[in-house]
Short mmCIF file of C-alpha atoms and ligand atoms in Angstrom, two decimals:
data_model
loop_
_atom_site.label_atom_id
_atom_site.label_comp_id
_atom_site.label_asym_id
_atom_site.label_seq_id
_atom_site.Cartn_x
_atom_site.Cartn_y
_atom_site.Cartn_z
CA MET A 1 -11.71 9.08 -14.25
CA LEU A 2 -14.13 9.64 -11.27
CA GLN A 3 -16.73 12.22 -11.53
CA LEU A 4 -19.77 12.90 -9.31
CA THR A 5 -22.86 13.20 -11.70
CA PRO A 6 -26.19 13.75 -10.85
CA VAL A 7 -28.68 11.87 -13.21
CA ASP A 8 -32.26 11.75 -14.05
CA LEU A 9 -32.54 8.05 -15.01
CA LYS A 10 -35.82 8.49 -16.50
CA LYS A 11 -34.67 11.16 -18.81
CA GLU A 12 -31.10 10.38 -19.40
CA LYS A 13 -29.66 7.65 -21.81
CA ILE A 14 -26.70 5.82 -20.05
CA GLU A 15 -25.15 2.60 -21.07
CA THR A 16 -24.06 0.77 -17.85
CA LEU A 17 -25.48 1.42 -14.53
CA ILE A 18 -24.51 -0.44 -11.48
CA VAL A 19 -26.78 -0.52 -8.50
CA PRO A 20 -25.74 -1.75 -5.14
CA VAL A 21 -28.46 -3.52 -3.37
CA CYS A 22 -29.10 -4.62 -0.06
CA GLU A 23 -30.78 -7.79 1.38
CA ASP A 24 -32.95 -6.57 3.89
CA LYS A 25 -33.37 -2.76 3.36
CA VAL A 26 -33.96 -0.25 0.84
CA ILE A 27 -30.75 1.89 0.42
CA HIS A 28 -31.46 4.15 -2.27
CA THR A 29 -34.02 7.38 -2.20
CA ASP A 30 -34.72 7.39 -6.02
CA LYS A 31 -38.08 5.75 -6.73
CA THR A 32 -37.29 4.64 -9.92
CA LEU A 33 -34.52 2.87 -8.62
CA SER A 34 -36.51 1.22 -5.73
CA ASP A 35 -38.99 -0.12 -8.45
CA LEU A 36 -36.11 -1.58 -10.34
CA ILE A 37 -34.81 -3.20 -7.65
CA ARG A 38 -37.89 -4.79 -6.28
CA LYS A 39 -38.34 -6.03 -10.05
CA ALA A 40 -34.70 -7.75 -9.71
CA LYS A 41 -35.76 -9.03 -6.16
CA GLN A 42 -38.65 -10.92 -7.77
CA LEU A 43 -36.25 -13.31 -9.48
CA LYS A 44 -35.31 -15.97 -7.11
CA GLU A 45 -31.70 -16.01 -8.42
CA PHE A 46 -31.07 -12.52 -6.36
CA THR A 47 -31.95 -11.61 -3.01
CA GLY A 48 -29.18 -8.81 -2.48
CA ALA A 49 -26.95 -11.39 -0.56
CA SER A 50 -23.30 -10.49 -0.58
CA LYS A 51 -21.59 -11.46 -3.91
CA GLU A 52 -24.83 -11.94 -5.87
CA GLU A 53 -25.12 -10.09 -9.04
CA VAL A 54 -27.90 -9.96 -11.89
CA THR A 55 -28.09 -7.72 -14.97
CA PHE A 56 -31.12 -6.38 -17.00
CA TYR A 57 -31.02 -5.27 -20.34
CA SER A 58 -32.91 -2.21 -21.49
CA PRO A 59 -35.46 -2.32 -18.47
CA SER A 60 -38.65 -0.51 -18.76
CA GLY A 61 -38.99 2.60 -17.13
CA ILE A 62 -35.38 4.17 -17.53
CA LYS A 63 -33.35 4.88 -20.50
CA THR A 64 -30.24 2.75 -19.41
CA GLU A 65 -29.07 -0.30 -21.70
CA ARG A 66 -27.43 -2.28 -19.12
CA VAL A 67 -28.39 -2.50 -15.28
CA THR A 68 -26.11 -4.66 -13.02
CA PHE A 69 -27.57 -5.21 -9.34
CA MET A 70 -24.55 -6.31 -7.03
CA GLY A 71 -25.51 -7.67 -3.62
CA LEU A 72 -23.91 -5.94 -0.45
CA GLY A 73 -25.83 -8.34 1.88
CA LYS A 74 -27.66 -7.12 5.23
CA ARG A 75 -27.49 -3.28 5.88
CA ASP A 76 -26.20 -3.41 9.19
CA LYS A 77 -23.26 -5.49 7.73
CA ILE A 78 -22.13 -2.96 5.28
CA ASP A 79 -18.90 -1.29 5.63
CA LEU A 80 -16.40 0.81 3.61
CA GLU A 81 -14.58 -2.03 2.58
CA ASN A 82 -17.86 -3.77 1.03
CA LEU A 83 -18.43 -0.79 -0.81
CA ARG A 84 -14.67 -0.56 -2.16
CA SER A 85 -15.13 -4.12 -3.14
CA MET A 86 -18.26 -3.88 -4.86
CA ALA A 87 -16.72 -0.76 -6.61
CA GLY A 88 -13.86 -2.81 -7.79
CA LYS A 89 -15.68 -6.01 -8.75
CA ALA A 90 -18.13 -3.83 -10.75
CA VAL A 91 -15.26 -2.26 -12.72
CA LYS A 92 -13.60 -5.31 -13.19
CA GLY A 93 -17.00 -7.18 -14.48
CA CYS A 94 -17.10 -4.42 -17.25
CA MET A 95 -13.64 -4.66 -18.46
CA GLY A 96 -13.34 -6.57 -21.59
CA LYS A 97 -17.18 -6.10 -22.77
CA GLY A 98 -16.43 -2.86 -24.72
CA ILE A 99 -17.72 -0.83 -22.00
CA SER A 100 -15.67 2.70 -21.47
CA GLU A 101 -17.71 4.30 -18.65
CA ILE A 102 -20.20 3.10 -15.99
CA PHE A 103 -22.29 5.03 -13.53
CA ILE A 104 -22.74 3.80 -9.89
CA ALA A 105 -25.83 4.60 -8.02
CA VAL A 106 -24.36 5.69 -4.76
CA PRO A 107 -26.27 4.43 -1.82
CA ASP A 108 -28.16 7.06 0.63
CA ALA A 109 -25.81 7.95 3.47
CA ALA A 110 -28.44 8.07 6.32
CA LYS A 111 -29.79 4.99 4.91
CA ILE A 112 -26.60 2.85 5.63
CA LYS A 113 -25.71 5.09 8.39
CA ILE A 114 -22.25 5.97 6.86
CA ASP A 115 -20.76 9.27 6.30
CA GLU A 116 -21.39 10.54 2.68
CA ALA A 117 -17.84 11.72 2.20
CA ASP A 118 -16.56 8.08 3.23
CA ILE A 119 -19.14 6.57 1.00
CA LEU A 120 -17.86 8.24 -2.15
CA THR A 121 -14.20 7.53 -0.95
CA ALA A 122 -14.72 3.94 -0.89
CA LEU A 123 -16.47 3.67 -3.76
CA GLY A 124 -14.00 5.84 -5.82
CA GLU A 125 -11.09 3.92 -4.48
CA GLY A 126 -12.42 0.52 -5.26
CA ALA A 127 -13.41 1.94 -8.78
CA VAL A 128 -9.94 3.36 -9.69
CA LEU A 129 -7.85 0.60 -7.97
CA GLY A 130 -9.98 -2.05 -9.64
CA ASN A 131 -9.40 -0.51 -13.01
CA HIS A 132 -5.75 -1.18 -12.94
CA LEU A 133 -3.96 -3.99 -14.66
CA TYR A 134 -0.28 -4.70 -14.63
CA ARG A 135 0.54 -6.17 -17.94
CA LYS A 136 3.56 -4.31 -19.19
CA TYR A 137 5.09 -7.67 -20.25
CA LYS A 138 1.94 -9.23 -21.82
CA GLU A 139 1.20 -9.01 -25.55
CA GLU A 140 -2.50 -9.93 -25.30
CA LYS A 141 -4.56 -6.92 -24.11
CA LYS A 142 -8.24 -8.04 -24.41
CA LEU A 143 -9.21 -6.44 -21.21
CA LYS A 144 -9.41 -2.58 -21.32
CA PRO A 145 -9.68 -0.30 -18.30
CA LEU A 146 -12.51 1.91 -18.15
CA LYS A 147 -12.03 5.32 -19.07
CA ARG A 148 -14.77 7.09 -16.57
CA VAL A 149 -16.59 5.91 -13.56
CA HIS A 150 -19.45 8.25 -12.59
CA LEU A 151 -20.81 8.21 -8.67
CA VAL A 152 -24.40 8.92 -9.34
CA VAL A 153 -25.53 11.20 -6.41
CA GLU A 154 -27.93 14.31 -5.91
CA PRO A 155 -26.85 17.53 -6.92
CA GLU A 156 -26.12 19.08 -3.44
CA ALA A 157 -23.69 15.96 -3.06
CA GLU A 158 -21.87 17.35 -6.23
CA LYS A 159 -21.20 20.84 -4.70
CA ASN A 160 -20.22 19.53 -1.11
CA HIS A 161 -17.77 17.05 -2.17
CA GLY A 162 -16.06 18.36 -5.45
CA LYS A 163 -12.49 18.34 -3.97
CA LEU A 164 -12.73 14.67 -2.72
CA LEU A 165 -12.48 12.48 -5.92
CA GLN A 166 -9.42 14.65 -6.59
CA ARG A 167 -7.55 13.44 -3.38
CA VAL A 168 -8.90 9.83 -3.95
CA GLU A 169 -7.47 9.82 -7.64
CA SER A 170 -4.07 11.22 -6.20
CA VAL A 171 -4.02 8.43 -3.54
CA CYS A 172 -5.09 5.58 -5.93
CA SER A 173 -2.46 6.53 -8.43
CA GLY A 174 0.19 6.62 -5.68
CA THR A 175 -1.07 2.94 -4.82
CA ILE A 176 -0.87 1.86 -8.40
CA GLN A 177 2.53 3.34 -8.82
CA ALA A 178 3.72 1.39 -5.83
CA ARG A 179 1.74 -1.54 -7.24
CA GLU A 180 3.63 -1.40 -10.55
CA TRP A 181 6.98 -1.32 -8.99
CA VAL A 182 6.40 -4.21 -6.62
CA SER A 183 4.93 -6.35 -9.61
CA THR A 184 8.09 -5.37 -11.94
CA PRO A 185 10.38 -8.45 -12.20
CA SER A 186 13.93 -8.10 -10.53
CA ASN A 187 15.83 -8.07 -13.73
CA LYS A 188 13.97 -5.07 -14.61
CA LYS A 189 14.59 -3.29 -11.57
CA LYS A 190 18.26 -3.79 -10.14
CA PRO A 191 19.08 -1.05 -7.81
CA GLU A 192 20.31 1.38 -10.01
CA GLN A 193 16.94 1.05 -12.32
CA PHE A 194 14.86 1.27 -9.48
CA ALA A 195 16.57 4.46 -7.96
CA GLY A 196 16.19 5.75 -11.42
CA LEU A 197 12.71 4.89 -11.93
CA ILE A 198 11.53 6.72 -8.43
CA LYS A 199 14.01 9.78 -9.61
CA THR A 200 12.01 9.97 -12.85
CA ALA A 201 8.66 9.82 -10.99
CA ALA A 202 9.69 12.28 -8.49
CA GLY A 203 11.04 14.50 -11.02
CA LYS A 204 7.35 15.42 -12.10
CA THR A 205 6.85 16.77 -8.67
CA ASN A 206 8.27 19.38 -6.38
CA LEU A 207 10.13 17.14 -4.24
CA ARG A 208 13.69 17.14 -3.48
CA ALA A 209 15.43 14.25 -4.78
CA SER A 210 18.94 13.06 -4.31
CA ILE A 211 20.67 9.56 -5.02
CA MET A 212 23.64 8.25 -3.21
CA ASN A 213 25.87 5.91 -5.50
CA ASP A 214 28.06 3.07 -4.15
CA LYS A 215 31.04 5.34 -3.96
CA GLN A 216 29.35 7.79 -1.91
CA LEU A 217 27.76 5.21 0.29
CA LYS A 218 31.12 3.62 0.96
CA GLU A 219 32.74 7.40 1.75
CA LYS A 220 30.12 7.85 4.21
CA LYS A 221 30.74 4.58 5.67
CA PHE A 222 27.38 2.71 5.18
CA ASP A 223 28.82 -0.73 6.00
CA SER A 224 25.72 -2.61 6.93
CA LEU A 225 24.15 -1.68 3.89
CA LEU A 226 27.33 -2.18 1.70
CA ALA A 227 27.77 -6.00 3.38
CA VAL A 228 24.16 -6.76 1.84
CA ALA A 229 25.12 -5.62 -1.39
CA ALA A 230 28.45 -7.07 -1.43
CA GLY A 231 27.65 -10.34 -3.35
CA SER A 232 25.54 -8.75 -6.13
CA GLU A 233 26.90 -7.24 -9.37
CA SER A 234 24.33 -4.77 -9.11
CA LYS A 235 25.45 -1.68 -6.98
CA PRO A 236 23.46 -0.22 -4.04
CA ARG A 237 21.77 3.16 -3.88
CA MET A 238 20.27 5.32 -1.51
CA VAL A 239 17.24 7.52 -2.67
CA ILE A 240 15.93 10.54 -0.21
CA LEU A 241 12.97 12.35 -1.36
CA GLU A 242 12.11 15.71 0.95
CA HIS A 243 8.71 17.34 0.73
CA ARG A 244 9.38 20.74 2.74
CA PRO A 245 6.47 23.11 2.64
CA LEU A 246 6.74 26.48 4.08
CA GLY A 247 6.35 26.96 7.80
CA ALA A 248 6.11 23.40 8.68
CA LYS A 249 7.57 22.57 11.97
CA LYS A 250 7.30 18.99 12.51
CA THR A 251 9.66 16.41 10.56
CA VAL A 252 8.59 12.75 9.83
CA ALA A 253 11.27 10.54 8.41
CA LEU A 254 9.93 7.18 6.34
CA ILE A 255 12.31 4.67 5.93
CA GLY A 256 11.63 1.85 3.32
CA LYS A 257 13.22 -1.57 2.99
CA GLY A 258 14.19 -1.87 -0.91
CA VAL A 259 15.83 -5.45 -1.53
CA THR A 260 15.03 -5.57 -5.25
CA PHE A 261 15.70 -9.24 -4.91
CA ASP A 262 16.35 -11.54 -1.74
CA SER A 263 18.19 -14.84 -2.34
CA GLY A 264 19.05 -15.04 1.47
CA GLY A 265 22.70 -14.36 0.21
CA LEU A 266 24.96 -17.27 1.37
CA ASN A 267 22.23 -18.37 3.70
CA LEU A 268 20.45 -18.98 0.39
CA LYS A 269 16.69 -19.39 0.70
CA PRO A 270 15.15 -23.03 -0.33
CA SER A 271 13.36 -22.85 -3.81
CA GLY A 272 9.77 -22.32 -2.48
CA SER A 273 10.70 -19.49 -0.57
CA LEU A 274 12.39 -17.57 -3.39
CA ASP A 275 9.13 -17.01 -4.74
CA TYR A 276 7.80 -13.24 -4.58
CA MET A 277 11.29 -12.02 -3.49
CA LYS A 278 11.04 -9.74 -6.15
CA SER A 279 8.60 -8.12 -3.96
CA ASP A 280 11.43 -7.26 -1.15
CA MET A 281 11.51 -3.68 -2.17
CA SER A 282 7.79 -3.06 -1.17
CA GLY A 283 8.69 -0.86 1.73
CA ALA A 284 10.48 1.38 -0.58
CA ALA A 285 7.97 1.48 -3.11
CA VAL A 286 5.34 2.50 -0.78
CA VAL A 287 7.78 5.28 0.88
CA ALA A 288 8.43 6.45 -2.68
CA ALA A 289 4.71 6.35 -3.96
CA THR A 290 3.63 7.99 -0.44
CA MET A 291 6.20 10.89 -1.23
CA ILE A 292 4.96 11.73 -4.70
CA THR A 293 1.28 11.43 -3.36
CA ILE A 294 1.92 13.84 -0.59
CA SER A 295 3.71 16.21 -3.16
CA ARG A 296 0.01 16.80 -4.39
CA LEU A 297 -1.88 16.56 -1.33
CA LYS A 298 0.63 18.97 0.57
CA PRO A 299 0.06 18.25 4.02
CA LYS A 300 1.82 20.95 6.27
CA ILE A 301 4.57 18.74 8.00
CA ASN A 302 8.29 18.27 6.52
CA VAL A 303 8.59 14.66 5.39
CA VAL A 304 11.72 12.95 4.25
CA GLY A 305 11.50 9.62 2.65
CA LEU A 306 14.81 7.25 2.54
CA MET A 307 14.95 4.12 0.45
CA PRO A 308 17.91 1.86 0.80
CA ILE A 309 18.31 -0.24 -2.35
CA VAL A 310 20.16 -3.43 -2.55
CA GLU A 311 20.07 -6.60 -4.17
CA ASN A 312 20.89 -9.69 -1.94
CA MET A 313 23.02 -12.37 -3.95
CA PRO A 314 25.39 -15.14 -3.10
CA SER A 315 28.69 -14.87 -4.87
CA GLY A 316 32.51 -14.86 -4.22
CA SER A 317 32.12 -11.37 -2.89
CA ALA A 318 29.20 -11.86 -0.65
CA THR A 319 29.18 -11.37 2.81
CA ARG A 320 29.79 -14.76 5.11
CA PRO A 321 27.71 -15.71 8.13
CA GLY A 322 30.07 -14.56 11.09
CA ASP A 323 31.39 -11.42 9.25
CA ILE A 324 31.28 -8.30 11.53
CA VAL A 325 30.52 -4.67 10.23
CA ARG A 326 30.71 -1.28 11.99
CA SER A 327 27.24 0.21 10.91
CA TYR A 328 26.73 3.75 10.01
CA SER A 329 25.78 4.50 13.88
CA GLY A 330 29.23 3.32 15.07
CA LYS A 331 27.64 -0.20 16.19
CA THR A 332 29.29 -3.36 15.29
CA VAL A 333 27.07 -5.89 13.99
CA GLU A 334 27.90 -9.41 13.67
CA ILE A 335 25.87 -11.08 10.50
CA ASN A 336 25.18 -14.35 11.70
CA ASN A 337 22.54 -14.71 9.06
CA THR A 338 22.69 -13.08 5.60
CA ASP A 339 18.86 -13.70 4.91
CA ALA A 340 18.24 -11.12 7.74
CA GLU A 341 19.54 -8.49 5.73
CA GLY A 342 16.43 -6.09 5.44
CA ARG A 343 17.35 -4.82 9.24
CA LEU A 344 20.92 -4.40 7.74
CA ILE A 345 20.08 -1.87 5.19
CA LEU A 346 17.30 -0.26 7.41
CA ILE A 347 19.72 0.45 10.43
CA ASP A 348 22.34 2.38 8.22
CA ALA A 349 19.06 4.46 6.59
CA MET A 350 17.70 5.14 10.13
CA ALA A 351 21.13 6.20 11.76
CA TYR A 352 21.58 8.51 8.86
CA ALA A 353 17.81 10.04 8.98
CA VAL A 354 18.42 10.26 12.94
CA LYS A 355 21.80 12.35 12.41
CA THR A 356 20.77 14.25 9.35
CA TYR A 357 17.18 15.31 9.70
CA LYS A 358 16.54 14.86 13.48
CA PRO A 359 12.94 13.92 12.71
CA HIS A 360 10.04 14.01 15.21
CA VAL A 361 8.75 10.56 14.27
CA LEU A 362 10.56 8.09 12.17
CA ILE A 363 8.54 5.25 10.55
CA ASP A 364 10.05 2.07 8.66
CA LEU A 365 7.93 -0.24 6.24
CA ALA A 366 9.55 -3.47 5.47
CA THR A 367 9.03 -6.95 4.25
CA LEU A 368 11.06 -8.10 7.05
CA THR A 369 10.23 -11.16 8.37
CA GLY A 370 8.45 -14.26 7.54
CA ALA A 371 7.59 -14.85 11.45
CA CYS A 372 5.07 -11.95 10.97
CA VAL A 373 3.40 -13.55 8.23
CA VAL A 374 3.04 -16.63 10.30
CA ALA A 375 1.87 -14.51 13.23
CA LEU A 376 -0.91 -12.25 11.39
CA GLY A 377 -1.29 -14.16 7.92
CA GLU A 378 -1.22 -12.40 4.52
CA ARG A 379 -3.72 -9.73 4.86
CA ILE A 380 -2.37 -7.96 8.51
CA ALA A 381 0.81 -6.18 8.89
CA GLY A 382 2.46 -5.98 12.37
CA VAL A 383 3.28 -2.62 14.19
CA PHE A 384 6.02 -2.34 16.40
CA SER A 385 6.55 1.01 18.45
CA SER A 386 8.09 2.49 21.39
CA ASP A 387 5.16 5.07 21.47
CA ASP A 388 1.68 3.83 22.19
CA GLU A 389 0.12 7.26 20.71
CA LEU A 390 1.89 6.55 17.23
CA ALA A 391 1.02 3.22 16.99
CA GLU A 392 -2.54 4.01 17.70
CA SER A 393 -2.53 6.54 14.95
CA ILE A 394 -1.01 4.06 12.56
CA ILE A 395 -3.63 1.53 13.39
CA GLN A 396 -6.70 4.11 13.09
CA SER A 397 -5.39 5.13 9.79
CA GLY A 398 -4.90 1.31 8.52
CA ALA A 399 -8.66 0.77 9.94
CA LYS A 400 -9.99 3.38 7.69
CA THR A 401 -8.27 2.50 4.74
CA HIS A 402 -8.51 -1.22 5.14
CA GLU A 403 -4.81 -1.70 5.42
CA ARG A 404 -5.06 -3.66 8.78
CA CYS A 405 -2.28 -3.08 11.21
CA TRP A 406 -1.99 -5.24 14.59
CA LYS A 407 0.15 -4.30 17.39
CA MET A 408 3.02 -6.40 18.20
CA PRO A 409 5.13 -5.82 21.59
CA LEU A 410 8.66 -5.20 22.01
CA PRO A 411 9.48 -6.90 25.17
CA ASP A 412 12.92 -5.58 26.79
CA ASP A 413 13.98 -8.95 28.05
CA TYR A 414 13.99 -10.54 24.67
CA LYS A 415 16.95 -8.17 23.55
CA GLU A 416 18.94 -10.98 25.18
CA MET A 417 18.62 -12.96 22.29
CA LEU A 418 20.51 -10.67 19.92
CA LYS A 419 23.50 -10.74 21.96
CA SER A 420 26.71 -11.48 20.07
CA ASP A 421 30.01 -12.62 21.55
CA PHE A 422 32.15 -10.66 19.18
CA ALA A 423 30.42 -7.66 18.07
CA ASP A 424 27.90 -5.13 19.77
CA ILE A 425 24.88 -6.90 18.43
CA SER A 426 23.94 -9.97 16.43
CA ASN A 427 21.87 -9.44 13.40
CA ILE A 428 19.38 -12.63 14.33
CA GLY A 429 17.79 -13.89 17.74
CA GLY A 430 19.26 -17.58 18.75
CA THR A 431 15.96 -19.15 17.92
CA ARG A 432 13.30 -19.21 15.56
CA TRP A 433 10.89 -18.16 17.87
CA GLY A 434 9.50 -14.75 17.92
CA GLY A 435 11.25 -13.65 14.80
CA ALA A 436 9.32 -10.69 14.09
CA ILE A 437 9.66 -9.46 17.46
CA THR A 438 13.75 -9.83 17.56
CA ALA A 439 13.84 -8.11 14.25
CA ALA A 440 11.88 -5.09 15.58
CA LEU A 441 14.05 -5.03 18.41
CA PHE A 442 17.01 -5.03 16.85
CA LEU A 443 15.97 -2.01 14.61
CA SER A 444 14.81 -0.40 18.13
CA GLU A 445 18.73 -0.36 19.01
CA PHE A 446 18.87 2.22 15.89
CA VAL A 447 16.59 4.98 16.62
CA GLU A 448 18.04 7.03 19.49
CA GLY A 449 14.95 7.61 21.66
CA ILE A 450 13.05 9.20 18.63
CA PRO A 451 9.35 8.05 18.65
CA TRP A 452 9.37 5.22 16.14
CA ALA A 453 7.26 2.78 14.61
CA HIS A 454 8.15 -0.25 12.42
CA ILE A 455 5.49 -1.86 10.12
CA ASP A 456 6.40 -5.47 8.85
CA ILE A 457 4.38 -5.59 5.66
CA ALA A 458 5.86 -9.32 4.48
CA GLY A 459 2.29 -10.42 4.37
CA PRO A 460 0.29 -7.89 2.80
CA SER A 461 2.69 -6.03 0.31
CA TYR A 462 1.88 -8.98 -2.46
CA SER A 463 -0.90 -11.19 -3.32
CA LYS A 464 -0.76 -14.35 -5.59
CA LYS A 465 -4.27 -14.15 -6.16
CA GLU A 466 -6.48 -11.20 -7.13
CA SER A 467 -9.20 -9.74 -4.74
CA GLY A 468 -11.84 -7.07 -4.79
CA TYR A 469 -10.08 -3.95 -6.06
CA CYS A 470 -6.58 -5.44 -6.68
CA GLY A 471 -5.30 -7.77 -9.06
CA PRO A 472 -2.49 -10.43 -8.65
CA GLY A 473 1.11 -8.92 -7.73
CA GLY A 474 1.90 -5.79 -5.60
CA THR A 475 -0.84 -4.56 -3.33
CA GLY A 476 0.57 -1.27 -2.73
CA PHE A 477 -0.27 -1.69 0.99
CA GLY A 478 0.49 1.30 3.14
CA VAL A 479 0.23 4.01 0.76
CA ARG A 480 -3.17 4.84 1.47
CA LEU A 481 -2.56 4.29 5.43
CA LEU A 482 0.54 6.69 5.25
CA CYS A 483 -1.34 9.43 3.26
CA ASP A 484 -4.16 9.59 5.97
CA LEU A 485 -1.46 9.34 8.82
CA LEU A 486 0.61 12.28 7.28
CA GLU A 487 -2.52 14.26 6.77
CA ASN A 488 -3.58 13.84 10.17
CA LEU A 489 -0.48 13.73 12.33
N1 BES B 501 12.64 -10.70 2.81
C1 BES B 501 12.58 -11.65 4.20
C2 BES B 501 11.02 -11.60 4.64
C3 BES B 501 10.00 -12.38 3.97
C4 BES B 501 9.68 -13.61 3.91
C5 BES B 501 9.35 -11.43 3.06
C6 BES B 501 8.34 -14.06 3.35
C7 BES B 501 8.25 -11.79 2.51
C8 BES B 501 7.56 -12.83 2.67
C9 BES B 501 13.56 -11.55 5.14
O1 BES B 501 14.76 -10.82 4.33
C10 BES B 501 13.96 -12.52 5.77
O2 BES B 501 14.74 -13.71 4.82
N2 BES B 501 13.89 -12.90 7.11
C11 BES B 501 14.16 -14.04 7.39
C12 BES B 501 14.80 -13.70 8.70
C13 BES B 501 15.44 -14.94 9.63
C14 BES B 501 16.79 -15.30 8.69
C15 BES B 501 15.96 -14.48 10.88
C16 BES B 501 12.97 -15.17 7.74
O3 BES B 501 11.92 -14.09 7.83
O4 BES B 501 13.07 -16.15 7.76
ZN1 ZN B 502 16.18 -12.16 3.77
ZN1 ZN B 503 14.50 -9.59 2.69
#
């Protein structure tokens, strides 16, 4: 979909050109463009301020039918996220107008003081991700995604960055895959179905894929996971995907929470809190989509993705508050709240990963707590880690991709709150305060000293409203971050 294309605007006939414009400085080298921008700025309605837009039809001096100028604000305020959003909005604005391809004039790297590869990556990401619509169950399809987006560059840039856009397309298609799974309604992604969807997608790659069914999970004593699945008519699954390049030394295990619907179980959630609980499998979606993406990016490390997948429902067979189970690790857990179910499936997957793959690094992603959303809002994930360096790498990758993460504490003394009178540990802290922290501390009891990080994505994994380069629904938060991390670990 993306292409680097040098264009002589005076000579070549094109249909739609998007021109990012700065409020205070010239950011293009092309003289024809600068002249046009000057004309656009003569209009009182367009100054180049952020979010402003104006369109010229068949302006004199070039052979373009439609030129849309998009404001980026002051030059020193431009960052990669502005560029992503601008490209996303440009693409969204063209859908439904019978346009199938657009050209975006890429700002000059030296003039906006950002590395050229980063500019192209950001524009490419915004364009591809902004072009995605989830409307599998909608009859009306007025909006048509674009077929091609050209990034207009100098001929040298075309030579220097040939491979870059291929990577951008892979990573974005992974993000889109995760978004689609998260947006899928729970009646179309029961655990067996969701596991099947992942296996089908992985079948097109060279990943090793395996699925454990409920019988195998019982035989292997995944009793903590099974306790969550007990109330549902849909049987649980564990999907495992493996990327094993020749000669790789390090192994990273990624674990993703896959609750296809979280009703809370017998500790039933109140109506308002049931909204969007179809997205409670976002961690698993992100891990699966990342695995599929890295099978194309081929980083030289072993990566194992484990996705415990269950539905959390109340019924006569559901787990009761106060029930005690022996988890896969051997530790017993008193389940004092059936709505704290994510941690129960994660600890079995984590203990299995530790025992089976002996990873050097363990990272879990989970829509784990409402408390994390209270702390950080809907756009920032919480990172909890026993390893400062690992946490910093995650935060750095997230800063690059604008999947923002904030480091949260793991205070040892808070572990007291997880004490149980009757089992080795309780699945909830005694109070409602610090819920994201006690959830992370609960997980920390099952990592056996392996460098581990937990990313609580309850806030940013889903969005009711659309934004720059994302529609309403699943956001795919984490896929771009993890790809960057795995390539640089
Ligand atoms: N899936 C929820 C967390 C969640 C909340 C995700 C809001 C996305 C948006 C999780 O399983 C849950 O219910 N957690 C409880 C834990 C509590 C019972 C200790 C919570 O956060 O209230
Ligand atoms: Zn829950
Ligand atoms: Zn949940």
